[in-house]
CSV table of C-alpha atoms and ligand atoms in Angstrom, one decimal:
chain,number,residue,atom,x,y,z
M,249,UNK,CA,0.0,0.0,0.0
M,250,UNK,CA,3.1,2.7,0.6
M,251,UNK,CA,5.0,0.8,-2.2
M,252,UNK,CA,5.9,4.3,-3.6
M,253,UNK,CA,6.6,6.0,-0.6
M,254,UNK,CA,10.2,6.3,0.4
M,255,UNK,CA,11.5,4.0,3.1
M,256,UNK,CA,10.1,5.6,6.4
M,257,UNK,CA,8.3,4.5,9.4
M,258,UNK,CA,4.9,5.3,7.5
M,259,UNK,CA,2.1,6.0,10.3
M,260,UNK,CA,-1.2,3.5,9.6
M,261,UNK,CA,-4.1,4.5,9.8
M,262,UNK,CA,-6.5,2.6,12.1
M,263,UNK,CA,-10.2,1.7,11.8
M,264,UNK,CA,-11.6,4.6,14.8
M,265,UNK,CA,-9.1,7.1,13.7
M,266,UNK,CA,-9.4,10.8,12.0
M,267,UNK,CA,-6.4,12.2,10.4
M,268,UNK,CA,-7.0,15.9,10.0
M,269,UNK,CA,-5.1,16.8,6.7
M,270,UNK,CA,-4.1,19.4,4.7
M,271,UNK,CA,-4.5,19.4,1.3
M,272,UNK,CA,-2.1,22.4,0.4
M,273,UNK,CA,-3.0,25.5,-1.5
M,274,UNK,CA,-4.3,23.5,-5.3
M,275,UNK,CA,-1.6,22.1,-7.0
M,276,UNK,CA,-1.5,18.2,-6.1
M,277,UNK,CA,2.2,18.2,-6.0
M,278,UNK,CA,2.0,20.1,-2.7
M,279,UNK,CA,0.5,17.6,-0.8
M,280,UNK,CA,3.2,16.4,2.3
M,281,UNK,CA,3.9,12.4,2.0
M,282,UNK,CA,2.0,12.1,5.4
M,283,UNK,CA,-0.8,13.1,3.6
M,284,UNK,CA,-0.5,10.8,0.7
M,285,UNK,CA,0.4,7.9,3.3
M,286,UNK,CA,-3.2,8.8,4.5
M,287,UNK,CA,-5.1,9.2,1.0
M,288,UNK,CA,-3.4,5.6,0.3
M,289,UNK,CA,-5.2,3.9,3.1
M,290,UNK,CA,-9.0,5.8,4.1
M,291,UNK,CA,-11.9,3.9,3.9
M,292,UNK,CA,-13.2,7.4,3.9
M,293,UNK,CA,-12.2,10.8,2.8
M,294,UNK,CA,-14.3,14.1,3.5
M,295,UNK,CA,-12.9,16.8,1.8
M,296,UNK,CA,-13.8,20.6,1.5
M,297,UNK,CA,-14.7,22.8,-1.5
M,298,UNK,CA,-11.0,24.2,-1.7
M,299,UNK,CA,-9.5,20.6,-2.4
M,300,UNK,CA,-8.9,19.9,-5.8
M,301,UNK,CA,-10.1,16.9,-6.9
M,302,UNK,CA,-7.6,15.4,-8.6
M,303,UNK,CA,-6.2,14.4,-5.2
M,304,UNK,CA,-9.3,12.4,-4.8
M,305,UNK,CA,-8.1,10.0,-8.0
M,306,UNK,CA,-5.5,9.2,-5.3
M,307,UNK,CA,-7.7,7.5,-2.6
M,308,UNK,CA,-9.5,4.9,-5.2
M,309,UNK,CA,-10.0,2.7,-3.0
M,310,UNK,CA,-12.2,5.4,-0.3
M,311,UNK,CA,-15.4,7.1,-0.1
M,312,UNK,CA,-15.5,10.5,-1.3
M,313,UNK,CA,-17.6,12.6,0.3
M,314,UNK,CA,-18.0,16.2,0.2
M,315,UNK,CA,-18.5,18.3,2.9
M,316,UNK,CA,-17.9,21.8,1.2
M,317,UNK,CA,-19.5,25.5,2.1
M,318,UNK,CA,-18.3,28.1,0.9
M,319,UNK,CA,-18.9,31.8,2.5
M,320,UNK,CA,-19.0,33.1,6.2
M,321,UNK,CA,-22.3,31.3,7.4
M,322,UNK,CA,-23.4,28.2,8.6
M,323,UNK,CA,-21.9,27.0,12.3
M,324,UNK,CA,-24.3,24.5,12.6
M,325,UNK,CA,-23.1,22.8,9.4
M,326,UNK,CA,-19.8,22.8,10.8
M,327,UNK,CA,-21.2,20.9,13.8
M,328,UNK,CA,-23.0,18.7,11.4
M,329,UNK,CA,-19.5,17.8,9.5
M,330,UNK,CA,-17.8,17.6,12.6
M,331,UNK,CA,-20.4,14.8,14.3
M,332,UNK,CA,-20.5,13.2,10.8
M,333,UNK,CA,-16.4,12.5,11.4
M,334,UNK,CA,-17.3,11.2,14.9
M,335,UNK,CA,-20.0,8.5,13.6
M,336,UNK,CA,-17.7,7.5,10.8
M,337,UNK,CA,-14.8,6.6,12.9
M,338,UNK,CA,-17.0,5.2,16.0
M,339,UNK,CA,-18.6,2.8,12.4
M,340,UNK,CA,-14.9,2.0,13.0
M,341,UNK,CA,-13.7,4.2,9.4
M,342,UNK,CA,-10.8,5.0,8.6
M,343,UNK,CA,-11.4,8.5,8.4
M,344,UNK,CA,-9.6,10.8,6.3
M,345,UNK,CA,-10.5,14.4,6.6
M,346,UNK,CA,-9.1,16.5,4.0
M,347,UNK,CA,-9.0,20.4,4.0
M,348,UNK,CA,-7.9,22.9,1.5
M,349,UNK,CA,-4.1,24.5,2.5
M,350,UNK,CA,-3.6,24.1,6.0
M,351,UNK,CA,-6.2,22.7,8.1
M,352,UNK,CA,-5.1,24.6,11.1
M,353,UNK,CA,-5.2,28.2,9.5
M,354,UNK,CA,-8.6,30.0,9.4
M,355,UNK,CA,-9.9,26.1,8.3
M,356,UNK,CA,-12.1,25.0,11.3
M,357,UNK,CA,-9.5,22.6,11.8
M,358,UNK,CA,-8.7,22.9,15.2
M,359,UNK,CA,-13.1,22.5,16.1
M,360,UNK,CA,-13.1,19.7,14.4
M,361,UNK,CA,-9.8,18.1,16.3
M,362,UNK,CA,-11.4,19.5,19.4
M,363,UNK,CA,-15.0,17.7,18.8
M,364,UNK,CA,-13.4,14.0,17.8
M,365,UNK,CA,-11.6,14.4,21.2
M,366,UNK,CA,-14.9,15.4,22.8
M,367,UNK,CA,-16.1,12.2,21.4
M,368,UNK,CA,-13.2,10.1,22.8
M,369,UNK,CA,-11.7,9.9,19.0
M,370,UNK,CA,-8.4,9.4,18.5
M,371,UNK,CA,-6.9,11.6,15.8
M,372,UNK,CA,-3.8,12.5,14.0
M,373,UNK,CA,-3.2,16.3,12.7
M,374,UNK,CA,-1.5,16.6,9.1
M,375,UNK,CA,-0.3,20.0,8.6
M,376,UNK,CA,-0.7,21.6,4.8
M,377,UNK,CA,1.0,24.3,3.1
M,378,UNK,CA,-1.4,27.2,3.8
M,379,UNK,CA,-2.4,29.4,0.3
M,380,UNK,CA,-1.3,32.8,2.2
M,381,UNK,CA,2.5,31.5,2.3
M,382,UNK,CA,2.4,28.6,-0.7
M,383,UNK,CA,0.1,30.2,-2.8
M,384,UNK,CA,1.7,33.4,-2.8
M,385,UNK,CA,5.0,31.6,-3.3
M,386,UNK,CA,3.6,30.2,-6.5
M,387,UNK,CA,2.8,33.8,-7.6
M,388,UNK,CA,6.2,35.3,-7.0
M,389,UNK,CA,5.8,37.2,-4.0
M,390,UNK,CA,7.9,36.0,-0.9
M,391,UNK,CA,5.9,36.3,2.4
M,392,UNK,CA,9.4,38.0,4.6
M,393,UNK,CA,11.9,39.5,2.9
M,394,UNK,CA,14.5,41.1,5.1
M,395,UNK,CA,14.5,44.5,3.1
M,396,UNK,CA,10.9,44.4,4.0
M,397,UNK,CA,9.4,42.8,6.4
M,398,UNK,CA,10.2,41.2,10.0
M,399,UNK,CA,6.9,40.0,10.9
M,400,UNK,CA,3.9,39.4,8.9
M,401,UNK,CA,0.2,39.4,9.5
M,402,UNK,CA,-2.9,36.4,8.5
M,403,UNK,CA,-6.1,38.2,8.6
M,404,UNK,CA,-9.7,37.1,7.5
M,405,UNK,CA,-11.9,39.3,5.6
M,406,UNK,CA,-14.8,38.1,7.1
M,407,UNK,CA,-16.0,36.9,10.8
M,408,UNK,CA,-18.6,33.9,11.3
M,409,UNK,CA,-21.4,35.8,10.1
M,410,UNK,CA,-19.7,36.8,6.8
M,411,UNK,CA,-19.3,40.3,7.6
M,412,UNK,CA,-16.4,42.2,7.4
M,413,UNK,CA,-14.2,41.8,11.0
M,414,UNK,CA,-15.2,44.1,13.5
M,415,UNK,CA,-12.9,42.5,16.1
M,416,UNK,CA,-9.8,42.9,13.9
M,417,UNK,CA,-7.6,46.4,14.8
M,418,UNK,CA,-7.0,47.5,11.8
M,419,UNK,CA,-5.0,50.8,13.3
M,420,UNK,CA,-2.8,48.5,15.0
M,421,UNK,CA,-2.2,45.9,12.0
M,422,UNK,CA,-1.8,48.8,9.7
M,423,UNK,CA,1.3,50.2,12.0
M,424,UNK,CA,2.5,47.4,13.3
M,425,UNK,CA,2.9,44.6,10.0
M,426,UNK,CA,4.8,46.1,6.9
M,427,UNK,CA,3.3,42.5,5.4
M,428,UNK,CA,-0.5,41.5,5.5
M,429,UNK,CA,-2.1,38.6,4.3
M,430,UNK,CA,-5.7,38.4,3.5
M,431,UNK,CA,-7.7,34.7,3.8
M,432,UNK,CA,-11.2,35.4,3.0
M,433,UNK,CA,-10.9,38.8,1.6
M,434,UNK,CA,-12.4,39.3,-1.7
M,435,UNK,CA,-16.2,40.2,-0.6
M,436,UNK,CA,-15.1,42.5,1.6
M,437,UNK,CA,-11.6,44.1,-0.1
M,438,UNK,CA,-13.8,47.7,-0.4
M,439,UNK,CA,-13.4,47.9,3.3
M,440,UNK,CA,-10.4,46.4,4.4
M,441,UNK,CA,-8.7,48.5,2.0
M,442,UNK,CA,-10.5,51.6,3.2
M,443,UNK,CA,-9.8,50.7,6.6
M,444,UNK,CA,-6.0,50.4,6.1
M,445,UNK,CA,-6.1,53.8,4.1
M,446,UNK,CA,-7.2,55.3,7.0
M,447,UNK,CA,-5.0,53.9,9.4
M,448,UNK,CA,-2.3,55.3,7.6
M,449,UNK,CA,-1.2,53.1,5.1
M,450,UNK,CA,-0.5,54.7,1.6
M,451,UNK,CA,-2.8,54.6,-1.5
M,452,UNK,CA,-0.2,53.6,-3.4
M,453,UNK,CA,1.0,50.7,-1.3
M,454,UNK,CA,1.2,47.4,-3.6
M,455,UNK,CA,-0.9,44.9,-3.7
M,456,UNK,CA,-1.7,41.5,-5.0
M,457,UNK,CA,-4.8,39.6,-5.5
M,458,UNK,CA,-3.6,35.9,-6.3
M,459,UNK,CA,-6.7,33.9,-7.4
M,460,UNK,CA,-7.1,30.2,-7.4
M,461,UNK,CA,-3.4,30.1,-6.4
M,462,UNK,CA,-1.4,26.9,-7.6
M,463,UNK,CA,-4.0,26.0,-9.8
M,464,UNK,CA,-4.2,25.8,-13.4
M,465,UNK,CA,-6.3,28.7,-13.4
M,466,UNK,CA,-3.7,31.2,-11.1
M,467,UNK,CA,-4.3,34.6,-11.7
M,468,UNK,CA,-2.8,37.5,-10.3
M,469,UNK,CA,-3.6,41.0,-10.0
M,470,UNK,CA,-0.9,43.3,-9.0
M,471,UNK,CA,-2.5,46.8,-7.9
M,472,UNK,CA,-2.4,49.4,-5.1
M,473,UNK,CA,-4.1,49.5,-2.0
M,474,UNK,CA,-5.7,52.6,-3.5
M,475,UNK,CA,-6.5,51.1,-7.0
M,476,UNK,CA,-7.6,46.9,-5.7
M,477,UNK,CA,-11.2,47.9,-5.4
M,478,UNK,CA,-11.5,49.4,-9.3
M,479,UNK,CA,-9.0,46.8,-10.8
M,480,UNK,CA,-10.6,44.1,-9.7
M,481,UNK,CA,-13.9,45.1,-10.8
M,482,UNK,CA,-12.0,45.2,-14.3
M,483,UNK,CA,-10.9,41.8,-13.7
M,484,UNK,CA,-12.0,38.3,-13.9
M,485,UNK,CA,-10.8,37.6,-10.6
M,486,UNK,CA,-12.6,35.3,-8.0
M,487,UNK,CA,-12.4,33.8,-5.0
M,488,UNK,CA,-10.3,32.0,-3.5
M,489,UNK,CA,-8.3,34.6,-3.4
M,490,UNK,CA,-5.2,35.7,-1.2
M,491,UNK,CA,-4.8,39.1,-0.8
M,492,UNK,CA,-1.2,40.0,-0.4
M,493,UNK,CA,-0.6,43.9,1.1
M,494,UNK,CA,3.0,45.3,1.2
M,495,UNK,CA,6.4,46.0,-0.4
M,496,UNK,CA,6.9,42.3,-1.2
M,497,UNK,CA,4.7,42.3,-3.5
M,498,UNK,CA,7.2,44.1,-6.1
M,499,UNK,CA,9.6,41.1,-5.4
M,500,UNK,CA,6.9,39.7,-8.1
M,501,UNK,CA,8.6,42.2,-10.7
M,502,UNK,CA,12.1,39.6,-9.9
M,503,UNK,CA,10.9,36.7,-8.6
M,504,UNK,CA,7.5,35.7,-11.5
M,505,UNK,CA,9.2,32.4,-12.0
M,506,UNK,CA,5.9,30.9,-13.6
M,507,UNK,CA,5.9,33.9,-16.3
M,508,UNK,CA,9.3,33.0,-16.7
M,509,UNK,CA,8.6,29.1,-17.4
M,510,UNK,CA,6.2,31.1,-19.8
M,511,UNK,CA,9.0,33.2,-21.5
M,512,UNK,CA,8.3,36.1,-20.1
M,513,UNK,CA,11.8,38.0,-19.0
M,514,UNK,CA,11.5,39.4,-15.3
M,515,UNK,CA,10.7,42.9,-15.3
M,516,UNK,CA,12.9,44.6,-12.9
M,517,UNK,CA,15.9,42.4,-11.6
M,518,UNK,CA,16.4,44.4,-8.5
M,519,UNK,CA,12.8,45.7,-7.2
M,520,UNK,CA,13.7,47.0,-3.9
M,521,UNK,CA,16.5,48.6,-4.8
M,522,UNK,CA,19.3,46.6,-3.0
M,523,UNK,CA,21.7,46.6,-5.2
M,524,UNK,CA,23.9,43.7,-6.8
M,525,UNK,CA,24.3,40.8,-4.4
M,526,UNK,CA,28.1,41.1,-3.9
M,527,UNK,CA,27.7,44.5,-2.7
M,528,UNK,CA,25.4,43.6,0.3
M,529,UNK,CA,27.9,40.8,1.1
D,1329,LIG,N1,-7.0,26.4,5.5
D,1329,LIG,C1,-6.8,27.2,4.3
D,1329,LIG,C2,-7.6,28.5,4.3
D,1329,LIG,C3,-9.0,28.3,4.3
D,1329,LIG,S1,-9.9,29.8,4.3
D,1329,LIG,C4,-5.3,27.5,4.1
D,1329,LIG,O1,-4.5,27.2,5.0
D,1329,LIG,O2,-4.9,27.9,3.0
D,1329,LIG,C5,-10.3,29.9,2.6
D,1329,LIG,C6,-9.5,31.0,2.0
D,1329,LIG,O3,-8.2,30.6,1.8
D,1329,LIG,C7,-10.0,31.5,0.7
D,1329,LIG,O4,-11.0,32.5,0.8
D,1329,LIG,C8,-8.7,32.2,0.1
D,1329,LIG,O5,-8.5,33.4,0.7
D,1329,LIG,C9,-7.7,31.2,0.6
D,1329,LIG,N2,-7.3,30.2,-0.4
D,1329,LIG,C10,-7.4,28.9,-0.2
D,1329,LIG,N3,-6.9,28.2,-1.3
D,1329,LIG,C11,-6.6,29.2,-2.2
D,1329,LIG,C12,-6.1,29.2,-3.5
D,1329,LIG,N4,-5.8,28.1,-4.2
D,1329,LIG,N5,-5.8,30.4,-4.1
D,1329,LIG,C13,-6.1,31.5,-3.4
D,1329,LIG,N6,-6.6,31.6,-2.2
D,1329,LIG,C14,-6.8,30.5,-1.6
């Protein structure tokens, strides 16, 4: 059953058991071997709207079931997933539940973890690459760079009820991260941006919009905070989409190593101004 995967002391997955996976941003090829370990031996897999499905084609011997929703809303479905995983793996499943990026980052993951251990079900958390440092990767843009940023901020665009965050700070993100990353973002991008304006940031501040990142599809918008709201009405951009704030976002200008696979020369070999390597030792 692992005949393909490297020698290692592969973990098995019991009859009882959920594994809590990530799926990574799109792109299959992004999937960790722990992962594929587990897609090798589920009875079962339940897997969210962001997971492409070619990564089903590699559990043909499990159930696929879907357990998407997309938008801000319902809690009680969550519950409803999360009890579904409880009576699958007390049916003594094998119980793989798969979850777009990483399921640990603004995926529910750590309810449903907490639930199955409620329930007295054992479970085993698989980590994913997470689309606001992966799939911004995949569009050029490196999430620290030390001419730019120390630290860096995740942020949703939207709260459990799908509205825009009224808990966040946005004074305080705005001054405090020269970096922010938007999960969630698109519905709400007229405010955020707004919001950031006002706490200072500048108008012409980049910005990138990376849709279905990793994917086939990947597109990327590269704007200003000023301009996002207008250009991507002009677009064809939509969700998911990570919403990338800050100066690394001209490291795109260098660093667009799929438009290079493409042919297209980079456009600026030295976007923040740094200088040739050997001169910054
Ligand atoms: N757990 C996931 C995030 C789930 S929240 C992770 O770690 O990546 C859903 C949001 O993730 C989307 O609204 C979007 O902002 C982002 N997202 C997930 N997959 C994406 C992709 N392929 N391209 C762009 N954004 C993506």
């Amino acid at each position: 059953m692992t005949d393909s995967l490297p020698e290692y002391d592969w973990p098995q997955l019991q009859p009882g058991w959920v594994w809590l996976c990530g799926a990574g941003p799109g792109d299959p090829g992004l999937l960790t071997l722990h992962a594929l370990n587990a897609l090798r031996q589920a009875d079962v897999v339940i897997y969210d709207a962001l997971v492409q499905e070619g990564i089903l084609d590699w559990a043909p011997q499990a159930e696929h079931v879907y357990a998407g929703k997309r938008g801000g809303k319902p809690s009680a479905k969550q519950r409803d997933i999360s009890l579904k995983l409880v009576d699958l793996a007390q049916a003594g499943k094998k119980v793989l539940r798969l979850k777009g990026g990483d399921p640990f980052v603004f995926g529910r993951g750590g309810e449903e973890a907490q639930t199955l251990i409620q329930h007295d079900v054992p479970v085993r958390i698989i980590p994913g690459i997470s689309a606001g440092i992966g799939g911004l990767a995949y569009a050029g843009i490196p999430v620290t760079h030390r001419d730019v940023n120390q630290s860096v901020t995740f942020v949703t665009g939207h709260d459990q009820t799908g509205d825009a965050p009224s808990s966040l700070d946005w004074d305080g993100i705005a001054r405090g991260s020269q970096v922010i990353v938007i999960y969630m973002g698109m519905k709400h991008i007229a405010r955020i941006s707004a919001d950031l304006i006002k706490a200072g940031r500048g108008q012409d501040e980049p910005v990138a919009v990376v849709a279905n990142a990793t994917t086939d599809d990947q597109q990327v918008l590269e704007t200003t905070l000023g301009n996002v709201v207008s250009d991507l009405q002009g677009s064809e951009l939509e969700p998911p989409a990570i919403i990338c704030v800050g100066r690394s976002v001209q490291m795109r200008q260098v660093l667009d190593w799929q438009g290079q696979l493409n042919g297209i020369a980079p456009r600026n070999l030295d976007p923040l101004g740094r200088g040739k390597p050997a001169e910054n030792g």
